[in-house]
JSON list of C-alpha atoms in Angstrom, two decimals:
[
{"chain": "A", "resi": 954, "resn": "MET", "atom": "CA", "xyz": [0.00, 0.00, 0.00]},
{"chain": "A", "resi": 955, "resn": "SER", "atom": "CA", "xyz": [1.40, 3.38, -0.93]},
{"chain": "A", "resi": 956, "resn": "VAL", "atom": "CA", "xyz": [1.29, 6.24, 1.53]},
{"chain": "A", "resi": 957, "resn": "PRO", "atom": "CA", "xyz": [-1.08, 9.03, 0.47]},
{"chain": "A", "resi": 958, "resn": "ALA", "atom": "CA", "xyz": [0.62, 12.36, -0.09]},
{"chain": "A", "resi": 959, "resn": "ILE", "atom": "CA", "xyz": [-1.34, 13.86, 2.80]},
{"chain": "A", "resi": 960, "resn": "ALA", "atom": "CA", "xyz": [0.56, 11.55, 5.19]},
{"chain": "A", "resi": 961, "resn": "ARG", "atom": "CA", "xyz": [4.01, 12.84, 4.22]},
{"chain": "A", "resi": 962, "resn": "PHE", "atom": "CA", "xyz": [5.49, 15.99, 5.67]},
{"chain": "A", "resi": 963, "resn": "SER", "atom": "CA", "xyz": [8.82, 17.68, 5.23]},
{"chain": "A", "resi": 964, "resn": "ASP", "atom": "CA", "xyz": [7.98, 20.39, 7.78]},
{"chain": "A", "resi": 965, "resn": "ASP", "atom": "CA", "xyz": [6.00, 20.57, 11.00]},
{"chain": "A", "resi": 966, "resn": "GLY", "atom": "CA", "xyz": [2.38, 19.74, 10.46]},
{"chain": "A", "resi": 967, "resn": "ALA", "atom": "CA", "xyz": [-0.61, 17.59, 11.19]},
{"chain": "A", "resi": 968, "resn": "THR", "atom": "CA", "xyz": [-3.12, 15.56, 9.19]},
{"chain": "A", "resi": 969, "resn": "TYR", "atom": "CA", "xyz": [-6.77, 15.99, 10.15]},
{"chain": "A", "resi": 970, "resn": "ALA", "atom": "CA", "xyz": [-10.07, 14.74, 8.80]},
{"chain": "A", "resi": 971, "resn": "PRO", "atom": "CA", "xyz": [-11.94, 17.53, 6.99]},
{"chain": "A", "resi": 972, "resn": "ASP", "atom": "CA", "xyz": [-14.25, 18.04, 10.00]},
{"chain": "A", "resi": 973, "resn": "GLY", "atom": "CA", "xyz": [-11.25, 18.31, 12.37]},
{"chain": "A", "resi": 974, "resn": "ARG", "atom": "CA", "xyz": [-12.57, 15.56, 14.69]},
{"chain": "A", "resi": 975, "resn": "TYR", "atom": "CA", "xyz": [-9.78, 13.12, 13.77]},
{"chain": "A", "resi": 976, "resn": "ARG", "atom": "CA", "xyz": [-6.02, 13.49, 13.62]},
{"chain": "A", "resi": 977, "resn": "ALA", "atom": "CA", "xyz": [-3.81, 10.85, 12.02]},
{"chain": "A", "resi": 978, "resn": "TRP", "atom": "CA", "xyz": [-0.35, 12.47, 12.17]},
{"chain": "A", "resi": 979, "resn": "LEU", "atom": "CA", "xyz": [1.44, 15.18, 14.12]},
{"chain": "A", "resi": 980, "resn": "GLN", "atom": "CA", "xyz": [5.03, 16.05, 13.29]},
{"chain": "A", "resi": 981, "resn": "VAL", "atom": "CA", "xyz": [7.25, 18.45, 15.20]},
{"chain": "A", "resi": 982, "resn": "SER", "atom": "CA", "xyz": [10.80, 19.57, 14.53]},
{"chain": "A", "resi": 983, "resn": "LEU", "atom": "CA", "xyz": [12.54, 19.56, 17.90]},
{"chain": "A", "resi": 984, "resn": "SER", "atom": "CA", "xyz": [15.55, 21.52, 16.65]},
{"chain": "A", "resi": 985, "resn": "GLN", "atom": "CA", "xyz": [13.26, 24.52, 16.19]},
{"chain": "A", "resi": 986, "resn": "ASN", "atom": "CA", "xyz": [11.89, 24.03, 19.70]},
{"chain": "A", "resi": 987, "resn": "GLY", "atom": "CA", "xyz": [15.15, 23.93, 21.62]},
{"chain": "A", "resi": 988, "resn": "GLY", "atom": "CA", "xyz": [16.14, 20.39, 20.63]},
{"chain": "A", "resi": 989, "resn": "GLY", "atom": "CA", "xyz": [19.51, 19.13, 19.51]},
{"chain": "A", "resi": 990, "resn": "CYS", "atom": "CA", "xyz": [20.96, 18.80, 16.06]},
{"chain": "A", "resi": 991, "resn": "TRP", "atom": "CA", "xyz": [20.81, 15.00, 15.91]},
{"chain": "A", "resi": 992, "resn": "PRO", "atom": "CA", "xyz": [19.37, 13.68, 12.64]},
{"chain": "A", "resi": 993, "resn": "ARG", "atom": "CA", "xyz": [17.10, 11.15, 14.31]},
{"chain": "A", "resi": 994, "resn": "THR", "atom": "CA", "xyz": [13.34, 10.72, 14.37]},
{"chain": "A", "resi": 995, "resn": "CYS", "atom": "CA", "xyz": [11.24, 9.47, 17.27]},
{"chain": "A", "resi": 996, "resn": "ALA", "atom": "CA", "xyz": [7.77, 8.06, 16.59]},
{"chain": "A", "resi": 997, "resn": "GLY", "atom": "CA", "xyz": [5.30, 7.89, 19.46]},
{"chain": "A", "resi": 998, "resn": "LEU", "atom": "CA", "xyz": [2.16, 5.77, 19.24]},
{"chain": "A", "resi": 999, "resn": "MET", "atom": "CA", "xyz": [-0.52, 7.02, 21.62]},
{"chain": "A", "resi": 1000, "resn": "MET", "atom": "CA", "xyz": [-4.14, 6.09, 22.38]},
{"chain": "A", "resi": 1001, "resn": "ASN", "atom": "CA", "xyz": [-5.93, 9.01, 20.73]},
{"chain": "A", "resi": 1002, "resn": "PRO", "atom": "CA", "xyz": [-5.10, 12.61, 19.82]},
{"chain": "A", "resi": 1003, "resn": "SER", "atom": "CA", "xyz": [-6.15, 15.46, 22.06]},
{"chain": "A", "resi": 1004, "resn": "THR", "atom": "CA", "xyz": [-5.44, 19.15, 21.62]},
{"chain": "A", "resi": 1005, "resn": "ALA", "atom": "CA", "xyz": [-1.85, 19.32, 20.34]},
{"chain": "A", "resi": 1006, "resn": "ARG", "atom": "CA", "xyz": [-1.69, 20.89, 16.91]},
{"chain": "A", "resi": 1007, "resn": "VAL", "atom": "CA", "xyz": [0.49, 22.88, 14.57]},
{"chain": "A", "resi": 1008, "resn": "GLU", "atom": "CA", "xyz": [-0.72, 26.37, 13.66]},
{"chain": "A", "resi": 1009, "resn": "ASN", "atom": "CA", "xyz": [1.20, 28.57, 11.24]},
{"chain": "A", "resi": 1010, "resn": "GLY", "atom": "CA", "xyz": [4.21, 26.29, 11.59]},
{"chain": "A", "resi": 1011, "resn": "HIS", "atom": "CA", "xyz": [4.26, 26.48, 15.41]},
{"chain": "A", "resi": 1012, "resn": "LEU", "atom": "CA", "xyz": [3.43, 23.70, 17.84]},
{"chain": "A", "resi": 1013, "resn": "ILE", "atom": "CA", "xyz": [0.55, 24.30, 20.22]},
{"chain": "A", "resi": 1014, "resn": "SER", "atom": "CA", "xyz": [1.36, 21.45, 22.58]},
{"chain": "A", "resi": 1015, "resn": "ASP", "atom": "CA", "xyz": [-0.61, 19.57, 25.20]},
{"chain": "A", "resi": 1016, "resn": "PRO", "atom": "CA", "xyz": [0.74, 17.80, 28.32]},
{"chain": "A", "resi": 1017, "resn": "THR", "atom": "CA", "xyz": [1.13, 14.42, 26.61]},
{"chain": "A", "resi": 1018, "resn": "VAL", "atom": "CA", "xyz": [2.99, 15.70, 23.55]},
{"chain": "A", "resi": 1019, "resn": "THR", "atom": "CA", "xyz": [5.14, 17.86, 25.83]},
{"chain": "A", "resi": 1020, "resn": "ARG", "atom": "CA", "xyz": [6.13, 14.70, 27.74]},
{"chain": "A", "resi": 1021, "resn": "LEU", "atom": "CA", "xyz": [6.87, 12.85, 24.49]},
{"chain": "A", "resi": 1022, "resn": "ILE", "atom": "CA", "xyz": [9.06, 15.75, 23.35]},
{"chain": "A", "resi": 1023, "resn": "GLY", "atom": "CA", "xyz": [11.09, 15.38, 26.54]},
{"chain": "A", "resi": 1024, "resn": "PHE", "atom": "CA", "xyz": [11.59, 11.65, 25.96]},
{"chain": "A", "resi": 1025, "resn": "ALA", "atom": "CA", "xyz": [12.45, 12.21, 22.28]},
{"chain": "A", "resi": 1026, "resn": "ARG", "atom": "CA", "xyz": [15.07, 14.83, 23.17]},
{"chain": "A", "resi": 1027, "resn": "ARG", "atom": "CA", "xyz": [16.53, 12.51, 25.77]},
{"chain": "A", "resi": 1028, "resn": "GLU", "atom": "CA", "xyz": [16.92, 9.89, 23.02]},
{"chain": "A", "resi": 1029, "resn": "ARG", "atom": "CA", "xyz": [18.77, 12.51, 20.94]},
{"chain": "A", "resi": 1030, "resn": "CYS", "atom": "CA", "xyz": [16.06, 12.94, 18.32]},
{"chain": "A", "resi": 1031, "resn": "ASP", "atom": "CA", "xyz": [15.44, 16.14, 16.41]},
{"chain": "A", "resi": 1032, "resn": "ARG", "atom": "CA", "xyz": [12.00, 15.22, 15.11]},
{"chain": "A", "resi": 1033, "resn": "LEU", "atom": "CA", "xyz": [8.90, 13.73, 16.75]},
{"chain": "A", "resi": 1034, "resn": "ILE", "atom": "CA", "xyz": [6.04, 12.09, 14.91]},
{"chain": "A", "resi": 1035, "resn": "VAL", "atom": "CA", "xyz": [2.92, 11.28, 16.94]},
{"chain": "A", "resi": 1036, "resn": "VAL", "atom": "CA", "xyz": [0.43, 8.73, 15.61]},
{"chain": "A", "resi": 1037, "resn": "ASN", "atom": "CA", "xyz": [-2.49, 7.10, 17.38]},
{"chain": "A", "resi": 1038, "resn": "VAL", "atom": "CA", "xyz": [-4.29, 3.79, 17.81]},
{"chain": "A", "resi": 1039, "resn": "LEU", "atom": "CA", "xyz": [-7.60, 5.68, 17.60]},
{"chain": "A", "resi": 1040, "resn": "GLY", "atom": "CA", "xyz": [-8.10, 8.82, 15.56]},
{"chain": "A", "resi": 1041, "resn": "LEU", "atom": "CA", "xyz": [-10.86, 10.64, 17.43]},
{"chain": "A", "resi": 1042, "resn": "ARG", "atom": "CA", "xyz": [-9.63, 13.86, 19.07]},
{"chain": "A", "resi": 1043, "resn": "LEU", "atom": "CA", "xyz": [-10.77, 14.03, 22.70]},
{"chain": "A", "resi": 1044, "resn": "THR", "atom": "CA", "xyz": [-9.16, 15.54, 25.77]},
{"chain": "A", "resi": 1045, "resn": "ASP", "atom": "CA", "xyz": [-10.62, 12.83, 28.03]},
{"chain": "A", "resi": 1046, "resn": "SER", "atom": "CA", "xyz": [-9.83, 9.35, 26.69]},
{"chain": "A", "resi": 1047, "resn": "LYS", "atom": "CA", "xyz": [-12.50, 7.87, 28.99]},
{"chain": "A", "resi": 1048, "resn": "GLN", "atom": "CA", "xyz": [-15.06, 9.49, 26.69]},
{"chain": "A", "resi": 1049, "resn": "LEU", "atom": "CA", "xyz": [-13.97, 7.21, 23.81]},
{"chain": "A", "resi": 1050, "resn": "VAL", "atom": "CA", "xyz": [-16.40, 4.53, 25.01]},
{"chain": "A", "resi": 1051, "resn": "ARG", "atom": "CA", "xyz": [-19.28, 6.88, 24.17]},
{"chain": "A", "resi": 1052, "resn": "TYR", "atom": "CA", "xyz": [-18.44, 6.45, 20.48]},
{"chain": "A", "resi": 1053, "resn": "ARG", "atom": "CA", "xyz": [-19.20, 3.19, 18.73]},
{"chain": "A", "resi": 1054, "resn": "TYR", "atom": "CA", "xyz": [-16.23, 1.22, 17.46]},
{"chain": "A", "resi": 1055, "resn": "PRO", "atom": "CA", "xyz": [-15.06, 1.66, 14.71]},
{"chain": "A", "resi": 1056, "resn": "ALA", "atom": "CA", "xyz": [-16.40, 5.24, 14.70]},
{"chain": "A", "resi": 1057, "resn": "SER", "atom": "CA", "xyz": [-13.85, 6.03, 17.39]},
{"chain": "A", "resi": 1058, "resn": "VAL", "atom": "CA", "xyz": [-11.08, 5.01, 15.00]},
{"chain": "A", "resi": 1059, "resn": "GLY", "atom": "CA", "xyz": [-12.72, 7.10, 12.34]},
{"chain": "A", "resi": 1060, "resn": "ASN", "atom": "CA", "xyz": [-9.91, 7.40, 9.88]},
{"chain": "A", "resi": 1061, "resn": "PRO", "atom": "CA", "xyz": [-8.40, 4.58, 7.79]},
{"chain": "A", "resi": 1062, "resn": "LEU", "atom": "CA", "xyz": [-5.36, 6.81, 7.37]},
{"chain": "A", "resi": 1063, "resn": "ASN", "atom": "CA", "xyz": [-4.30, 5.99, 10.95]},
{"chain": "A", "resi": 1064, "resn": "ASP", "atom": "CA", "xyz": [-2.80, 2.61, 10.00]},
{"chain": "A", "resi": 1065, "resn": "VAL", "atom": "CA", "xyz": [-1.04, 4.09, 6.99]},
{"chain": "A", "resi": 1066, "resn": "CYS", "atom": "CA", "xyz": [0.47, 6.78, 9.24]},
{"chain": "A", "resi": 1067, "resn": "ILE", "atom": "CA", "xyz": [1.46, 4.27, 11.93]},
{"chain": "A", "resi": 1068, "resn": "ARG", "atom": "CA", "xyz": [3.22, 2.18, 9.29]},
{"chain": "A", "resi": 1069, "resn": "GLU", "atom": "CA", "xyz": [4.99, 5.21, 7.79]},
{"chain": "A", "resi": 1070, "resn": "ALA", "atom": "CA", "xyz": [6.10, 6.59, 11.16]},
{"chain": "A", "resi": 1071, "resn": "PHE", "atom": "CA", "xyz": [7.27, 3.27, 12.62]},
{"chain": "A", "resi": 1072, "resn": "THR", "atom": "CA", "xyz": [9.00, 2.18, 9.42]},
{"chain": "A", "resi": 1073, "resn": "THR", "atom": "CA", "xyz": [11.04, 5.37, 9.06]},
{"chain": "A", "resi": 1074, "resn": "ALA", "atom": "CA", "xyz": [11.71, 6.35, 12.70]},
{"chain": "A", "resi": 1075, "resn": "ASP", "atom": "CA", "xyz": [14.98, 5.67, 14.49]},
{"chain": "A", "resi": 1076, "resn": "VAL", "atom": "CA", "xyz": [13.27, 5.37, 17.89]},
{"chain": "A", "resi": 1077, "resn": "ARG", "atom": "CA", "xyz": [9.78, 3.83, 18.13]},
{"chain": "A", "resi": 1078, "resn": "ILE", "atom": "CA", "xyz": [7.85, 4.31, 21.39]},
{"chain": "A", "resi": 1079, "resn": "VAL", "atom": "CA", "xyz": [4.45, 2.81, 22.16]},
{"chain": "A", "resi": 1080, "resn": "ALA", "atom": "CA", "xyz": [2.69, 4.67, 24.96]},
{"chain": "A", "resi": 1081, "resn": "TRP", "atom": "CA", "xyz": [-1.08, 4.35, 24.68]},
{"chain": "A", "resi": 1082, "resn": "GLY", "atom": "CA", "xyz": [-1.76, 3.42, 28.31]},
{"chain": "A", "resi": 1083, "resn": "LYS", "atom": "CA", "xyz": [-4.72, 1.34, 29.48]},
{"chain": "A", "resi": 1084, "resn": "MET", "atom": "CA", "xyz": [-7.24, 0.81, 26.68]},
{"chain": "A", "resi": 1085, "resn": "HIS", "atom": "CA", "xyz": [-10.89, -0.03, 27.31]},
{"chain": "A", "resi": 1086, "resn": "LYS", "atom": "CA", "xyz": [-11.77, -3.65, 26.47]},
{"chain": "A", "resi": 1087, "resn": "MET", "atom": "CA", "xyz": [-14.10, -2.51, 23.70]},
{"chain": "A", "resi": 1088, "resn": "PHE", "atom": "CA", "xyz": [-10.92, -1.64, 21.75]},
{"chain": "A", "resi": 1089, "resn": "ASP", "atom": "CA", "xyz": [-9.25, -5.04, 22.15]},
{"chain": "A", "resi": 1090, "resn": "GLU", "atom": "CA", "xyz": [-9.77, -5.85, 18.47]},
{"chain": "A", "resi": 1091, "resn": "ARG", "atom": "CA", "xyz": [-8.26, -2.54, 17.39]},
{"chain": "A", "resi": 1092, "resn": "VAL", "atom": "CA", "xyz": [-5.26, -2.96, 19.71]},
{"chain": "A", "resi": 1093, "resn": "ALA", "atom": "CA", "xyz": [-4.72, -6.48, 18.35]},
{"chain": "A", "resi": 1094, "resn": "ALA", "atom": "CA", "xyz": [-4.73, -5.09, 14.78]},
{"chain": "A", "resi": 1095, "resn": "VAL", "atom": "CA", "xyz": [-2.18, -2.41, 15.72]},
{"chain": "A", "resi": 1096, "resn": "ARG", "atom": "CA", "xyz": [0.04, -4.99, 17.43]},
{"chain": "A", "resi": 1097, "resn": "THR", "atom": "CA", "xyz": [-0.06, -7.10, 14.26]},
{"chain": "A", "resi": 1098, "resn": "LEU", "atom": "CA", "xyz": [0.84, -4.05, 12.20]},
{"chain": "A", "resi": 1099, "resn": "LEU", "atom": "CA", "xyz": [3.84, -3.36, 14.46]},
{"chain": "A", "resi": 1100, "resn": "ARG", "atom": "CA", "xyz": [4.99, -7.00, 14.24]},
{"chain": "A", "resi": 1101, "resn": "ASP", "atom": "CA", "xyz": [4.71, -6.85, 10.44]},
{"chain": "A", "resi": 1102, "resn": "ILE", "atom": "CA", "xyz": [6.94, -3.74, 10.37]},
{"chain": "A", "resi": 1103, "resn": "GLY", "atom": "CA", "xyz": [9.56, -5.89, 12.08]},
{"chain": "A", "resi": 1104, "resn": "LYS", "atom": "CA", "xyz": [11.58, -3.16, 13.81]},
{"chain": "A", "resi": 1105, "resn": "PRO", "atom": "CA", "xyz": [12.33, -2.86, 17.54]},
{"chain": "A", "resi": 1106, "resn": "VAL", "atom": "CA", "xyz": [9.60, -1.14, 19.53]},
{"chain": "A", "resi": 1107, "resn": "TYR", "atom": "CA", "xyz": [10.03, 0.33, 23.01]},
{"chain": "A", "resi": 1108, "resn": "ALA", "atom": "CA", "xyz": [7.79, 1.30, 25.92]},
{"chain": "A", "resi": 1109, "resn": "LEU", "atom": "CA", "xyz": [8.53, 3.58, 28.84]},
{"chain": "A", "resi": 1110, "resn": "LYS", "atom": "CA", "xyz": [6.64, 1.17, 31.08]},
{"chain": "A", "resi": 1111, "resn": "ILE", "atom": "CA", "xyz": [4.92, -2.16, 30.55]},
{"chain": "A", "resi": 1112, "resn": "ASN", "atom": "CA", "xyz": [1.58, -2.32, 32.37]},
{"chain": "A", "resi": 1113, "resn": "SER", "atom": "CA", "xyz": [0.31, -5.41, 34.18]},
{"chain": "A", "resi": 1114, "resn": "ASP", "atom": "CA", "xyz": [-1.89, -6.23, 31.16]},
{"chain": "A", "resi": 1115, "resn": "GLY", "atom": "CA", "xyz": [1.18, -6.21, 28.88]},
{"chain": "A", "resi": 1116, "resn": "GLY", "atom": "CA", "xyz": [0.27, -2.91, 27.24]},
{"chain": "A", "resi": 1117, "resn": "PRO", "atom": "CA", "xyz": [2.54, 0.14, 27.24]},
{"chain": "A", "resi": 1118, "resn": "GLY", "atom": "CA", "xyz": [2.29, 2.79, 29.94]},
{"chain": "A", "resi": 1119, "resn": "HIS", "atom": "CA", "xyz": [1.14, 6.33, 29.22]},
{"chain": "A", "resi": 1120, "resn": "PRO", "atom": "CA", "xyz": [3.87, 9.04, 29.45]},
{"chain": "A", "resi": 1121, "resn": "LEU", "atom": "CA", "xyz": [1.83, 11.43, 31.61]},
{"chain": "A", "resi": 1122, "resn": "TYR", "atom": "CA", "xyz": [1.94, 8.97, 34.49]},
{"chain": "A", "resi": 1123, "resn": "LEU", "atom": "CA", "xyz": [5.66, 8.20, 34.32]},
{"chain": "A", "resi": 1124, "resn": "PRO", "atom": "CA", "xyz": [8.72, 9.98, 35.68]},
{"chain": "A", "resi": 1125, "resn": "SER", "atom": "CA", "xyz": [10.86, 11.88, 33.18]},
{"chain": "A", "resi": 1126, "resn": "GLY", "atom": "CA", "xyz": [13.69, 9.42, 33.89]},
{"chain": "A", "resi": 1127, "resn": "ALA", "atom": "CA", "xyz": [11.64, 6.38, 32.79]},
{"chain": "A", "resi": 1128, "resn": "GLU", "atom": "CA", "xyz": [13.93, 4.20, 30.69]},
{"chain": "A", "resi": 1129, "resn": "LEU", "atom": "CA", "xyz": [12.95, 2.68, 27.38]},
{"chain": "A", "resi": 1130, "resn": "ARG", "atom": "CA", "xyz": [12.47, -1.06, 27.48]},
{"chain": "A", "resi": 1131, "resn": "GLU", "atom": "CA", "xyz": [11.93, -3.30, 24.49]},
{"chain": "A", "resi": 1132, "resn": "TRP", "atom": "CA", "xyz": [8.26, -4.16, 24.04]},
{"chain": "A", "resi": 1133, "resn": "ALA", "atom": "CA", "xyz": [6.98, -7.15, 22.11]},
{"chain": "A", "resi": 1134, "resn": "PRO", "atom": "CA", "xyz": [3.91, -6.38, 20.04]}
]
């Protein structure tokens, strides 16, 4: 499957559904935001997008993306790409259960973006936290996608259910550990 042109960026940017309710890709240059000059990319795979966005070439961050930026800089990366298991933009992930699956996924571009980000990144971090059981099928599909990519994947924490921990609930010194999709 080829990657649609909308999923490729050379500069900071984001890919949204036309109605703005879904985001499939967020890319930030860390060298412009006080990062280093290391030519490495970090991809972070989260649960669902919230309020972080790029406006007029500038990042308007949220707490989760800010945490990911810190981890990416620590790993000596100068670019961060954020993709998501689910595409629906909500600030409270608990509200995802109010939307019928697969409406909560909402955008078939998500898998294309996950594949692009995790195929090309130097550092690949999964960090979606605890997912509701209604998304078990979706999580299984994403895990299969990550296995098919065949590159090492890391988590900042591995939860008791085997899923990756969410960065907001982890100390800034949390070490990457290899995670088996």
